[in-house]
Structure formats: C-alpha cells, structure tokens
PDB file of C-alpha atoms and ligand atoms in Angstrom:
ATOM      1  CA  MET A   1      58.940 144.336 155.945  1.00 90.00           C
ATOM      2  CA  ALA A   2      61.941 146.626 155.755  1.00 97.00           C
ATOM      3  CA  LYS A   3      63.851 148.529 158.427  1.00 97.00           C
ATOM      4  CA  CYS A   4      64.743 152.195 158.089  1.00 98.00           C
ATOM      5  CA  GLY A   5      68.162 153.101 159.457  1.00 97.00           C
ATOM      6  CA  VAL A   6      67.942 156.845 159.031  1.00 98.00           C
ATOM      7  CA  CYS A   7      67.183 157.792 162.627  1.00 98.00           C
ATOM      8  CA  HIS A   8      66.964 156.545 166.202  1.00 97.00           C
ATOM      9  CA  ARG A   9      63.436 155.226 165.696  1.00 97.00           C
ATOM     10  CA  GLY A  10      64.501 152.373 163.396  1.00 97.00           C
ATOM     11  CA  CYS A  11      60.989 151.933 161.994  1.00 97.00           C
ATOM     12  CA  ASP A  12      60.073 148.450 160.745  1.00 97.00           C
ATOM     13  CA  LEU A  13      57.793 149.133 157.805  1.00 96.00           C
ATOM     14  CA  ALA A  14      55.375 146.828 156.040  1.00 96.00           C
ATOM     15  CA  GLU A  15      54.891 147.197 152.299  1.00 96.00           C
ATOM     16  CA  GLY A  16      53.282 150.595 151.596  1.00 94.00           C
ATOM     17  CA  GLN A  17      53.632 151.792 155.193  1.00 94.00           C
ATOM     18  CA  MET A  18      54.969 155.250 156.079  1.00 93.00           C
ATOM     19  CA  GLY A  19      57.419 155.764 158.919  1.00 95.00           C
ATOM     20  CA  LEU A  20      56.656 157.938 161.924  1.00 94.00           C
ATOM     21  CA  CYS A  21      58.307 160.854 160.113  1.00 95.00           C
ATOM     22  CA  MET A  22      55.594 160.589 157.440  1.00 92.00           C
ATOM     23  CA  ALA A  23      58.279 161.113 154.836  1.00 94.00           C
ATOM     24  CA  ARG A  24      59.802 157.658 154.306  1.00 96.00           C
ATOM     25  CA  LYS A  25      57.885 154.701 152.958  1.00 95.00           C
ATOM     26  CA  CYS A  26      58.404 151.026 152.226  1.00 96.00           C
ATOM     27  CA  GLU A  27      58.028 150.350 148.504  1.00 95.00           C
ATOM     28  CA  ASN A  28      58.932 147.033 146.913  1.00 96.00           C
ATOM     29  CA  GLY A  29      60.699 146.006 150.094  1.00 97.00           C
ATOM     30  CA  VAL A  30      62.894 149.104 150.245  1.00 97.00           C
ATOM     31  CA  VAL A  31      62.515 152.172 152.466  1.00 97.00           C
ATOM     32  CA  LEU A  32      62.778 155.317 150.364  1.00 96.00           C
ATOM     33  CA  ALA A  33      62.042 159.029 150.637  1.00 97.00           C
ATOM     34  CA  ALA A  34      58.405 159.457 149.604  1.00 94.00           C
ATOM     35  CA  ASN A  35      58.899 163.219 149.848  1.00 94.00           C
ATOM     36  CA  TYR A  36      61.740 163.281 147.282  1.00 96.00           C
ATOM     37  CA  GLY A  37      61.539 166.584 145.393  1.00 95.00           C
ATOM     38  CA  ALA A  38      58.205 167.552 146.969  1.00 93.00           C
ATOM     39  CA  ILE A  39      58.627 171.209 147.875  1.00 95.00           C
ATOM     40  CA  THR A  40      56.117 172.735 150.270  1.00 91.00           C
ATOM     41  CA  SER A  41      57.939 175.988 151.018  1.00 92.00           C
ATOM     42  CA  ILE A  42      60.434 178.153 149.190  1.00 94.00           C
ATOM     43  CA  ALA A  43      61.800 181.635 149.810  1.00 95.00           C
ATOM     44  CA  LEU A  44      64.837 183.816 149.246  1.00 96.00           C
ATOM     45  CA  ASP A  45      65.881 184.420 152.848  1.00 95.00           C
ATOM     46  CA  PRO A  46      68.651 186.441 154.488  1.00 97.00           C
ATOM     47  CA  ILE A  47      71.338 183.958 155.585  1.00 98.00           C
ATOM     48  CA  GLU A  48      70.970 185.280 159.144  1.00 97.00           C
ATOM     49  CA  LYS A  49      67.434 183.878 159.200  1.00 96.00           C
ATOM     50  CA  LYS A  50      68.683 180.254 159.027  1.00 97.00           C
ATOM     51  CA  PRO A  51      70.249 181.330 161.463  1.00 97.00           C
ATOM     52  CA  LEU A  52      73.858 181.562 160.256  1.00 98.00           C
ATOM     53  CA  ASN A  53      75.674 184.684 161.414  1.00 97.00           C
ATOM     54  CA  LEU A  54      79.259 183.771 160.508  1.00 96.00           C
ATOM     55  CA  PHE A  55      78.768 182.344 157.000  1.00 97.00           C
ATOM     56  CA  TYR A  56      78.625 184.924 154.200  1.00 98.00           C
ATOM     57  CA  PRO A  57      76.916 187.536 156.409  1.00 97.00           C
ATOM     58  CA  GLY A  58      74.650 189.902 154.515  1.00 97.00           C
ATOM     59  CA  SER A  59      73.940 187.395 151.756  1.00 97.00           C
ATOM     60  CA  LYS A  60      70.688 185.677 150.813  1.00 97.00           C
ATOM     61  CA  ILE A  61      69.927 182.061 150.138  1.00 98.00           C
ATOM     62  CA  ILE A  62      67.139 180.174 148.382  1.00 97.00           C
ATOM     63  CA  SER A  63      65.551 178.137 151.163  1.00 97.00           C
ATOM     64  CA  VAL A  64      63.428 175.070 150.484  1.00 97.00           C
ATOM     65  CA  GLY A  65      61.429 172.678 152.619  1.00 96.00           C
ATOM     66  CA  SER A  66      59.504 169.503 152.001  1.00 94.00           C
ATOM     67  CA  TYR A  67      57.388 167.661 154.573  1.00 92.00           C
ATOM     68  CA  GLY A  68      58.007 165.245 157.444  1.00 94.00           C
ATOM     69  CA  CYS A  69      60.046 165.136 160.640  1.00 96.00           C
ATOM     70  CA  ASN A  70      61.311 162.408 162.949  1.00 97.00           C
ATOM     71  CA  LEU A  71      60.863 164.411 166.181  1.00 97.00           C
ATOM     72  CA  ARG A  72      57.581 165.345 167.826  1.00 93.00           C
ATOM     73  CA  CYS A  73      58.279 168.686 169.521  1.00 94.00           C
ATOM     74  CA  PRO A  74      55.002 169.884 171.064  1.00 93.00           C
ATOM     75  CA  PHE A  75      55.864 173.525 170.281  1.00 93.00           C
ATOM     76  CA  CYS A  76      56.763 172.968 166.613  1.00 92.00           C
ATOM     77  CA  GLN A  77      56.526 176.198 164.640  1.00 88.00           C
ATOM     78  CA  ASN A  78      56.213 174.367 161.310  1.00 86.00           C
ATOM     79  CA  HIS A  79      53.848 171.580 162.298  1.00 86.00           C
ATOM     80  CA  GLU A  80      51.765 171.957 159.124  1.00 84.00           C
ATOM     81  CA  ILE A  81      54.664 170.520 157.151  1.00 87.00           C
ATOM     82  CA  SER A  82      56.795 168.741 159.740  1.00 86.00           C
ATOM     83  CA  TYR A  83      54.069 166.328 160.733  1.00 74.00           C
ATOM     84  CA  GLY A  84      53.714 165.304 157.120  1.00 58.00           C
ATOM     85  CA  PHE A  85      50.810 164.214 154.981  1.00 53.00           C
ATOM     86  CA  SER A  86      50.120 161.764 152.237  1.00 39.00           C
ATOM     87  CA  PHE A  87      51.450 162.986 148.910  1.00 38.00           C
ATOM     88  CA  ASP A  88      51.509 161.599 145.415  1.00 37.00           C
ATOM     89  CA  SER A  89      55.211 161.871 144.645  1.00 34.00           C
ATOM     90  CA  ALA A  90      54.494 162.174 140.942  1.00 31.00           C
ATOM     91  CA  GLY A  91      53.983 165.784 141.975  1.00 33.00           C
ATOM     92  CA  SER A  92      51.366 167.247 139.754  1.00 30.00           C
ATOM     93  CA  GLY A  93      52.251 170.539 141.324  1.00 30.00           C
ATOM     94  CA  GLY A  94      49.054 172.313 142.174  1.00 29.00           C
ATOM     95  CA  ILE A  95      50.521 175.099 144.239  1.00 28.00           C
ATOM     96  CA  ASP A  96      51.171 178.309 142.422  1.00 32.00           C
ATOM     97  CA  LEU A  97      54.770 178.780 143.447  1.00 30.00           C
ATOM     98  CA  ASP A  98      54.626 182.478 142.680  1.00 35.00           C
ATOM     99  CA  ASN A  99      52.015 182.639 145.387  1.00 34.00           C
ATOM    100  CA  SER A 100      54.363 181.260 148.045  1.00 36.00           C
ATOM    101  CA  PHE A 101      57.637 182.558 146.715  1.00 32.00           C
ATOM    102  CA  PHE A 102      59.540 185.344 148.390  1.00 27.00           C
ATOM    103  CA  GLY A 103      57.142 185.959 151.226  1.00 29.00           C
ATOM    104  CA  GLY A 104      53.774 185.502 149.553  1.00 30.00           C
ATOM    105  CA  THR A 105      50.801 183.687 151.017  1.00 33.00           C
ATOM    106  CA  ARG A 106      50.583 179.950 151.591  1.00 35.00           C
ATOM    107  CA  ASP A 107      46.853 179.564 151.706  1.00 40.00           C
ATOM    108  CA  GLN A 108      46.900 176.670 149.247  1.00 38.00           C
ATOM    109  CA  PHE A 109      49.079 174.619 151.549  1.00 42.00           C
ATOM    110  CA  PRO A 110      49.627 171.647 151.942  1.00 54.00           C
ATOM    111  CA  GLU A 111      49.966 171.048 148.247  1.00 69.00           C
ATOM    112  CA  CYS A 112      53.470 170.601 146.897  1.00 85.00           C
ATOM    113  CA  ARG A 113      55.355 171.353 143.754  1.00 89.00           C
ATOM    114  CA  PHE A 114      57.902 168.887 142.432  1.00 92.00           C
ATOM    115  CA  LEU A 115      61.355 170.347 141.801  1.00 95.00           C
ATOM    116  CA  ASP A 116      64.020 167.939 140.663  1.00 95.00           C
ATOM    117  CA  PRO A 117      67.585 168.624 141.851  1.00 98.00           C
ATOM    118  CA  LYS A 118      68.678 170.227 138.579  1.00 98.00           C
ATOM    119  CA  ASP A 119      65.628 172.506 138.464  1.00 96.00           C
ATOM    120  CA  LEU A 120      66.315 173.652 142.017  1.00 97.00           C
ATOM    121  CA  ALA A 121      69.968 174.360 141.247  1.00 98.00           C
ATOM    122  CA  GLU A 122      69.028 176.301 138.103  1.00 97.00           C
ATOM    123  CA  LEU A 123      66.544 178.336 140.137  1.00 97.00           C
ATOM    124  CA  ALA A 124      69.338 179.162 142.569  1.00 97.00           C
ATOM    125  CA  VAL A 125      71.506 180.383 139.694  1.00 98.00           C
ATOM    126  CA  GLU A 126      68.690 182.608 138.425  1.00 97.00           C
ATOM    127  CA  TYR A 127      68.652 184.465 141.729  1.00 97.00           C
ATOM    128  CA  VAL A 128      72.373 185.053 142.070  1.00 97.00           C
ATOM    129  CA  HIS A 129      71.853 188.568 140.739  1.00 95.00           C
ATOM    130  CA  GLY A 130      69.554 189.162 143.728  1.00 92.00           C
ATOM    131  CA  GLY A 131      72.256 188.249 146.229  1.00 95.00           C
ATOM    132  CA  ASN A 132      71.603 184.506 146.369  1.00 97.00           C
ATOM    133  CA  ILE A 133      74.624 182.359 147.298  1.00 98.00           C
ATOM    134  CA  GLY A 134      73.018 178.916 146.922  1.00 98.00           C
ATOM    135  CA  VAL A 135      70.411 176.645 148.477  1.00 98.00           C
ATOM    136  CA  ALA A 136      69.430 175.962 152.096  1.00 98.00           C
ATOM    137  CA  PHE A 137      67.532 172.795 153.016  1.00 98.00           C
ATOM    138  CA  THR A 138      65.287 173.770 155.905  1.00 97.00           C
ATOM    139  CA  TYR A 139      61.711 174.312 157.250  1.00 95.00           C
ATOM    140  CA  ASN A 140      60.737 170.644 157.786  1.00 95.00           C
ATOM    141  CA  GLU A 141      63.440 168.111 158.808  1.00 97.00           C
ATOM    142  CA  PRO A 142      65.445 167.822 155.586  1.00 98.00           C
ATOM    143  CA  LEU A 143      67.317 164.654 156.528  1.00 98.00           C
ATOM    144  CA  VAL A 144      64.257 162.387 156.576  1.00 98.00           C
ATOM    145  CA  GLY A 145      64.619 162.895 152.837  1.00 98.00           C
ATOM    146  CA  TYR A 146      68.423 163.023 152.776  1.00 98.00           C
ATOM    147  CA  GLU A 147      68.618 161.527 149.282  1.00 98.00           C
ATOM    148  CA  TYR A 148      67.171 164.715 147.793  1.00 98.00           C
ATOM    149  CA  VAL A 149      69.493 166.873 149.900  1.00 98.00           C
ATOM    150  CA  VAL A 150      72.527 164.987 148.564  1.00 98.00           C
ATOM    151  CA  ASP A 151      71.370 164.985 144.929  1.00 98.00           C
ATOM    152  CA  ALA A 152      70.388 168.658 144.951  1.00 98.00           C
ATOM    153  CA  ALA A 153      73.518 169.745 146.839  1.00 98.00           C
ATOM    154  CA  LYS A 154      75.683 168.090 144.184  1.00 98.00           C
ATOM    155  CA  GLU A 155      73.865 170.051 141.463  1.00 98.00           C
ATOM    156  CA  VAL A 156      74.213 173.298 143.410  1.00 98.00           C
ATOM    157  CA  HIS A 157      77.949 172.725 143.867  1.00 98.00           C
ATOM    158  CA  ARG A 158      78.364 171.929 140.176  1.00 98.00           C
ATOM    159  CA  ARG A 159      77.119 175.464 139.524  1.00 98.00           C
ATOM    160  CA  GLY A 160      79.632 176.992 141.927  1.00 98.00           C
ATOM    161  CA  LEU A 161      77.080 177.897 144.620  1.00 98.00           C
ATOM    162  CA  LYS A 162      76.907 177.117 148.348  1.00 98.00           C
ATOM    163  CA  THR A 163      74.798 174.622 150.279  1.00 98.00           C
ATOM    164  CA  VAL A 164      73.309 175.004 153.760  1.00 98.00           C
ATOM    165  CA  LEU A 165      71.500 172.523 156.003  1.00 98.00           C
ATOM    166  CA  VAL A 166      69.201 173.418 158.906  1.00 98.00           C
ATOM    167  CA  SER A 167      68.411 170.244 160.837  1.00 98.00           C
ATOM    168  CA  ASN A 168      67.609 168.654 164.169  1.00 98.00           C
ATOM    169  CA  GLY A 169      70.692 166.493 163.614  1.00 98.00           C
ATOM    170  CA  CYS A 170      68.911 163.407 164.915  1.00 98.00           C
ATOM    171  CA  VAL A 171      70.038 160.921 162.283  1.00 98.00           C
ATOM    172  CA  SER A 172      72.525 158.058 162.119  1.00 98.00           C
ATOM    173  CA  GLN A 173      76.217 158.529 161.507  1.00 98.00           C
ATOM    174  CA  LYS A 174      75.769 156.762 158.183  1.00 98.00           C
ATOM    175  CA  VAL A 175      73.391 159.485 156.986  1.00 98.00           C
ATOM    176  CA  CYS A 176      75.533 162.194 158.541  1.00 98.00           C
ATOM    177  CA  GLU A 177      78.580 161.051 156.595  1.00 97.00           C
ATOM    178  CA  LYS A 178      76.638 160.794 153.326  1.00 98.00           C
ATOM    179  CA  VAL A 179      75.328 164.331 153.641  1.00 98.00           C
ATOM    180  CA  THR A 180      78.130 166.260 155.291  1.00 97.00           C
ATOM    181  CA  GLU A 181      80.570 166.172 152.396  1.00 96.00           C
ATOM    182  CA  HIS A 182      78.006 168.017 150.252  1.00 98.00           C
ATOM    183  CA  ILE A 183      77.091 170.746 152.736  1.00 98.00           C
ATOM    184  CA  ASP A 184      79.129 173.912 153.269  1.00 98.00           C
ATOM    185  CA  ALA A 185      77.393 175.239 156.371  1.00 98.00           C
ATOM    186  CA  MET A 186      74.918 173.939 158.922  1.00 98.00           C
ATOM    187  CA  ASN A 187      72.770 175.136 161.753  1.00 98.00           C
ATOM    188  CA  ILE A 188      71.929 172.172 163.975  1.00 98.00           C
ATOM    189  CA  ASP A 189      69.558 172.245 166.933  1.00 98.00           C
ATOM    190  CA  LEU A 190      70.894 171.145 170.272  1.00 98.00           C
ATOM    191  CA  LYS A 191      67.555 171.503 171.967  1.00 98.00           C
ATOM    192  CA  GLY A 192      68.691 170.795 175.491  1.00 98.00           C
ATOM    193  CA  PHE A 193      71.248 168.842 177.445  1.00 98.00           C
ATOM    194  CA  THR A 194      69.258 166.129 179.187  1.00 98.00           C
ATOM    195  CA  ASP A 195      68.225 162.759 177.809  1.00 98.00           C
ATOM    196  CA  GLU A 196      64.896 163.107 179.576  1.00 98.00           C
ATOM    197  CA  TYR A 197      63.957 166.248 177.619  1.00 98.00           C
ATOM    198  CA  TYR A 198      65.024 164.727 174.313  1.00 98.00           C
ATOM    199  CA  GLU A 199      63.317 161.395 174.892  1.00 97.00           C
ATOM    200  CA  LYS A 200      60.131 162.310 176.763  1.00 96.00           C
ATOM    201  CA  THR A 201      59.282 165.755 175.379  1.00 96.00           C
ATOM    202  CA  LEU A 202      60.795 165.775 171.885  1.00 97.00           C
ATOM    203  CA  GLY A 203      60.900 162.092 170.938  1.00 97.00           C
ATOM    204  CA  GLY A 204      64.568 162.302 169.994  1.00 97.00           C
ATOM    205  CA  SER A 205      68.037 161.112 170.990  1.00 98.00           C
ATOM    206  CA  ARG A 206      70.433 163.620 172.518  1.00 98.00           C
ATOM    207  CA  GLN A 207      73.429 161.373 171.914  1.00 98.00           C
ATOM    208  CA  MET A 208      72.610 161.017 168.222  1.00 98.00           C
ATOM    209  CA  VAL A 209      72.441 164.807 167.856  1.00 98.00           C
ATOM    210  CA  MET A 210      75.720 165.308 169.707  1.00 98.00           C
ATOM    211  CA  ASP A 211      77.405 162.682 167.518  1.00 98.00           C
ATOM    212  CA  PHE A 212      76.041 164.412 164.410  1.00 98.00           C
ATOM    213  CA  ILE A 213      77.391 167.816 165.458  1.00 97.00           C
ATOM    214  CA  THR A 214      80.759 166.311 166.402  1.00 96.00           C
ATOM    215  CA  THR A 215      81.189 164.636 163.009  1.00 96.00           C
ATOM    216  CA  ALA A 216      79.746 167.379 160.824  1.00 96.00           C
ATOM    217  CA  ALA A 217      81.708 170.191 162.488  1.00 94.00           C
ATOM    218  CA  LYS A 218      84.965 168.620 161.340  1.00 92.00           C
ATOM    219  CA  THR A 219      84.258 169.531 157.727  1.00 93.00           C
ATOM    220  CA  SER A 220      81.313 171.956 157.537  1.00 95.00           C
ATOM    221  CA  HIS A 221      80.905 175.421 158.964  1.00 95.00           C
ATOM    222  CA  MET A 222      78.786 174.771 162.077  1.00 96.00           C
ATOM    223  CA  GLU A 223      76.443 176.928 164.121  1.00 97.00           C
ATOM    224  CA  VAL A 224      74.171 175.512 166.832  1.00 98.00           C
ATOM    225  CA  THR A 225      70.751 176.668 168.059  1.00 98.00           C
ATOM    226  CA  THR A 226      69.146 176.071 171.444  1.00 98.00           C
ATOM    227  CA  LEU A 227      65.504 177.076 171.880  1.00 98.00           C
ATOM    228  CA  ILE A 228      64.930 177.966 175.523  1.00 98.00           C
ATOM    229  CA  VAL A 229      61.612 176.632 176.830  1.00 98.00           C
ATOM    230  CA  PRO A 230      60.658 177.790 180.351  1.00 98.00           C
ATOM    231  CA  GLY A 231      60.751 174.960 182.861  1.00 97.00           C
ATOM    232  CA  TYR A 232      62.381 172.524 180.448  1.00 97.00           C
ATOM    233  CA  ASN A 233      65.894 173.737 179.613  1.00 98.00           C
ATOM    234  CA  ASP A 234      66.210 177.277 180.972  1.00 98.00           C
ATOM    235  CA  THR A 235      68.621 176.868 183.873  1.00 98.00           C
ATOM    236  CA  GLU A 236      72.062 178.466 183.989  1.00 98.00           C
ATOM    237  CA  ASP A 237      73.538 175.072 184.845  1.00 98.00           C
ATOM    238  CA  GLU A 238      72.170 173.513 181.647  1.00 98.00           C
ATOM    239  CA  MET A 239      73.492 176.407 179.555  1.00 98.00           C
ATOM    240  CA  LYS A 240      76.903 176.010 181.198  1.00 98.00           C
ATOM    241  CA  ARG A 241      76.938 172.363 180.157  1.00 98.00           C
ATOM    242  CA  ILE A 242      75.764 173.086 176.590  1.00 98.00           C
ATOM    243  CA  SER A 243      78.307 175.849 176.015  1.00 97.00           C
ATOM    244  CA  SER A 244      81.091 173.886 177.675  1.00 96.00           C
ATOM    245  CA  TRP A 245      80.414 170.894 175.437  1.00 97.00           C
ATOM    246  CA  ILE A 246      80.477 173.089 172.298  1.00 96.00           C
ATOM    247  CA  ALA A 247      83.670 174.752 173.500  1.00 94.00           C
ATOM    248  CA  GLY A 248      85.204 171.289 173.808  1.00 93.00           C
ATOM    249  CA  LEU A 249      84.431 170.681 170.126  1.00 92.00           C
ATOM    250  CA  ASN A 250      86.025 173.982 169.192  1.00 83.00           C
ATOM    251  CA  GLU A 251      89.228 172.965 170.916  1.00 76.00           C
ATOM    252  CA  GLY A 252      89.302 169.237 170.576  1.00 64.00           C
ATOM    253  CA  ASN A 253      88.416 167.942 167.143  1.00 58.00           C
ATOM    254  CA  GLY A 254      89.692 170.423 164.643  1.00 56.00           C
ATOM    255  CA  ALA A 255      86.272 172.031 164.232  1.00 56.00           C
ATOM    256  CA  LYS A 256      86.141 175.605 163.146  1.00 61.00           C
ATOM    257  CA  THR A 257      84.820 178.061 165.715  1.00 84.00           C
ATOM    258  CA  ILE A 258      81.218 177.151 166.475  1.00 95.00           C
ATOM    259  CA  ALA A 259      78.620 179.821 167.191  1.00 96.00           C
ATOM    260  CA  LEU A 260      75.668 179.271 169.533  1.00 98.00           C
ATOM    261  CA  HIS A 261      72.253 180.868 168.933  1.00 98.00           C
ATOM    262  CA  ILE A 262      70.083 181.057 172.052  1.00 98.00           C
ATOM    263  CA  SER A 263      66.527 181.476 170.946  1.00 98.00           C
ATOM    264  CA  ARG A 264      63.298 182.510 172.611  1.00 97.00           C
ATOM    265  CA  TYR A 265      60.361 180.090 172.633  1.00 96.00           C
ATOM    266  CA  PHE A 266      56.793 181.160 171.843  1.00 96.00           C
ATOM    267  CA  PRO A 267      53.677 179.068 172.566  1.00 94.00           C
ATOM    268  CA  ARG A 268      52.701 177.138 169.434  1.00 90.00           C
ATOM    269  CA  PHE A 269      50.928 174.013 168.287  1.00 91.00           C
ATOM    270  CA  LYS A 270      50.289 171.673 171.256  1.00 90.00           C
ATOM    271  CA  MET A 271      52.240 173.706 173.815  1.00 94.00           C
ATOM    272  CA  THR A 272      50.040 176.681 174.540  1.00 92.00           C
ATOM    273  CA  ASP A 273      50.028 176.560 178.328  1.00 94.00           C
ATOM    274  CA  ILE A 274      53.550 177.892 178.763  1.00 95.00           C
ATOM    275  CA  SER A 275      54.228 181.586 178.168  1.00 95.00           C
ATOM    276  CA  ALA A 276      56.962 182.892 175.891  1.00 96.00           C
ATOM    277  CA  THR A 277      60.459 182.853 177.331  1.00 97.00           C
ATOM    278  CA  ASN A 278      61.299 185.964 179.280  1.00 97.00           C
ATOM    279  CA  VAL A 279      63.719 188.134 177.289  1.00 98.00           C
ATOM    280  CA  ASP A 280      65.844 188.711 180.405  1.00 98.00           C
ATOM    281  CA  THR A 281      66.313 184.949 180.707  1.00 98.00           C
ATOM    282  CA  ILE A 282      67.657 184.775 177.156  1.00 98.00           C
ATOM    283  CA  TYR A 283      70.147 187.588 177.751  1.00 98.00           C
ATOM    284  CA  LYS A 284      71.243 186.036 181.044  1.00 98.00           C
ATOM    285  CA  LEU A 285      71.805 182.632 179.454  1.00 98.00           C
ATOM    286  CA  ALA A 286      73.730 184.277 176.617  1.00 98.00           C
ATOM    287  CA  ASP A 287      76.067 185.824 179.195  1.00 98.00           C
ATOM    288  CA  VAL A 288      76.533 182.395 180.765  1.00 98.00           C
ATOM    289  CA  ALA A 289      77.374 180.872 177.372  1.00 97.00           C
ATOM    290  CA  ARG A 290      79.852 183.650 176.617  1.00 97.00           C
ATOM    291  CA  GLU A 291      81.990 182.415 179.497  1.00 96.00           C
ATOM    292  CA  ASN A 292      82.787 179.427 177.258  1.00 95.00           C
ATOM    293  CA  LEU A 293      82.193 180.613 173.695  1.00 95.00           C
ATOM    294  CA  ALA A 294      83.397 183.478 171.525  1.00 93.00           C
ATOM    295  CA  HIS A 295      80.271 183.716 169.361  1.00 95.00           C
ATOM    296  CA  VAL A 296      76.887 183.743 171.105  1.00 97.00           C
ATOM    297  CA  PHE A 297      73.770 185.263 169.532  1.00 98.00           C
ATOM    298  CA  VAL A 298      70.250 185.758 170.843  1.00 98.00           C
ATOM    299  CA  GLY A 299      67.198 185.036 168.701  1.00 95.00           C
ATOM    300  CA  ASN A 300      63.497 185.996 168.642  1.00 91.00           C
ATOM    301  CA  CYS A 301      64.126 188.760 171.210  1.00 93.00           C
TER     302      CYS A 301
HETATM  303  S1  SF4 B   1      63.576 158.432 159.247  1.00 97.79           S
HETATM  304 FE1  SF4 B   1      61.368 158.108 159.448  1.00 97.79          FE
HETATM  305  S2  SF4 B   1      61.016 156.002 158.729  1.00 97.79           S
HETATM  306 FE2  SF4 B   1      63.213 156.216 159.116  1.00 97.79          FE
HETATM  307  S3  SF4 B   1      63.500 155.448 161.227  1.00 97.79           S
HETATM  308 FE3  SF4 B   1      63.237 157.688 161.337  1.00 97.79          FE
HETATM  309  S4  SF4 B   1      61.033 158.017 161.674  1.00 97.79           S
HETATM  310 FE4  SF4 B   1      61.287 155.897 160.972  1.00 97.79          FE
END
C-alpha cells in the first residue's frame, strides 16, 4: 500500500491500483503518474481561450492535455478525458496527431500519443513563427500528473518560451510549490464559494483551492474562472464574496492584479436537467464583481 499526497482525497493504493483520478497508480510501492507524457489533446489556441486576457493578449499557445481528474463535476465538458481510462504508458501512439492537431477531428479518441518533455518543447519552438509563445497544460486536470508539467515546463523555459497552467487548483501546497516556480501564468477555477458545493457536487475542497490561488498568485500571473451554474452558485451574494476574496489577494499578499472570468454553464455529461445559465445573470454578476475588481470578463456568452 502507498498513500498519494497530491490532493485532498489522499488515496491509499494497493500495488497496481489506480487512484480516483485514474491518472496516478501504485507501482513498486510508489504512487506515480501513470499518465506521464500521454497526450490526448493538442492544439494551437489563442491565449484568450485558456482563458487568459491579461497575459500576452493576441498571442497563441500550444495547449496539451492528458487524462484524469481528481474532481467529479457532473457538468464536465471534457469528461471523455478527465474521467480517465487505462493506458499503457509505453505509449505506442496510435492516434494520428495530425488528425487532432489544430482543430481537426478526434474520432480516434481515447488513444494517446506519447510526447516526452523535450519533444513537446521542441514542438513549441517549431510553432513560434505561427505566433506561439509556449506551452499550456490544460484540458484534463494537469496536476494529477504534475511531474510531467514540471519536467516539460523546465524544457520550455530552457528554450526561452512561456508556460501556462489551467487547473482546478485542488492539490496540496507541496504540489503547488513544486509547480508554481515553473509556471508563468495560470487560470485557476474557483468554482463557487461554499464548502457544500465543492464537497457534495464537485467532490473537491474549497479551502485547498483557495490556498493554491493564494500561494501561486504571489509568483505567477493569475486569472481566476468561476462557472455559474443556476441554482448552485448564481446568487449576487456569492459573487460578492468571491470577488471580495480575490480583491483581498490583490491588496494583501503582493499578488499582481488578478482578473476574474465569469463563465456561462451549459448542460453537459451527467447534468442535463438544468438549462444553460441566463446571459443576463452573467452580465449582472459581472457588474457585482466589478464593485471589487478592476478586471472582470464574461465567458461563453
Ligand atoms: S491525485 Fe489521484 S491518486 Fe492522488 S490523492 Fe488525488 S485522486 Fe487520489
């Protein structure tokens, strides 16, 4: 048996067993990232799609995802990869990357292609002429395989390019500290401001996410996203508390100015009984947030 300390779940894993994230596995008594280098998704995206609006606006970034996630959001938009699957990490490839690259189809999913950190960094360099500024780790939850994020980010930095992380932020401070020094900019979800929503609906820890944002914002460019789900986190009072807490970080801990993205939910995956968030609600909540924050953006409207 071995214990994983990456996130709030603290999985105790028997030999050969996968954690709930379906990305980490006990091998020879050690918990490691079984998804290391296994790339399920790759694209050259506008930086605003991460979303990052205040970090090299107008640029593009090679964005990669693997598989696995430690949360269980019922409305997950990427459930095909975030809920994980068994994968031979030797990575025979299989997927024709040209078929999924730069907006192509993904009908061969869920096969993966193995890209070691140096190969990924070299790929990023190849696309600099097309406006690429570096590599973003995104799509699934990158930090359930944080070892790859760290190794690849080092290679990207060695080549003078930028690194971006898009994450749910629900990992231990130990992992946060290991990763943060290698990441230039982040977009972290703060999905709501009640423990009940985090614990009962998402299977996460609000406090762990808040601690992550607090620590990471001291050294990385930080933007935060809140997805507004009707009936769960769509009150003006909750938005006041979210924006007030972020404003406190802006003032209190030396963080650079933090932007908030307020995003519209659409029915997906297991949550199909709740209609998409009303656009007027999003604009109203953005106005509420602007009472506390200088940079508020709306998404999916
Ligand atoms: S990262 Fe995965 S294996 Fe580790 S504690 Fe979290 S869910 Fe469990």
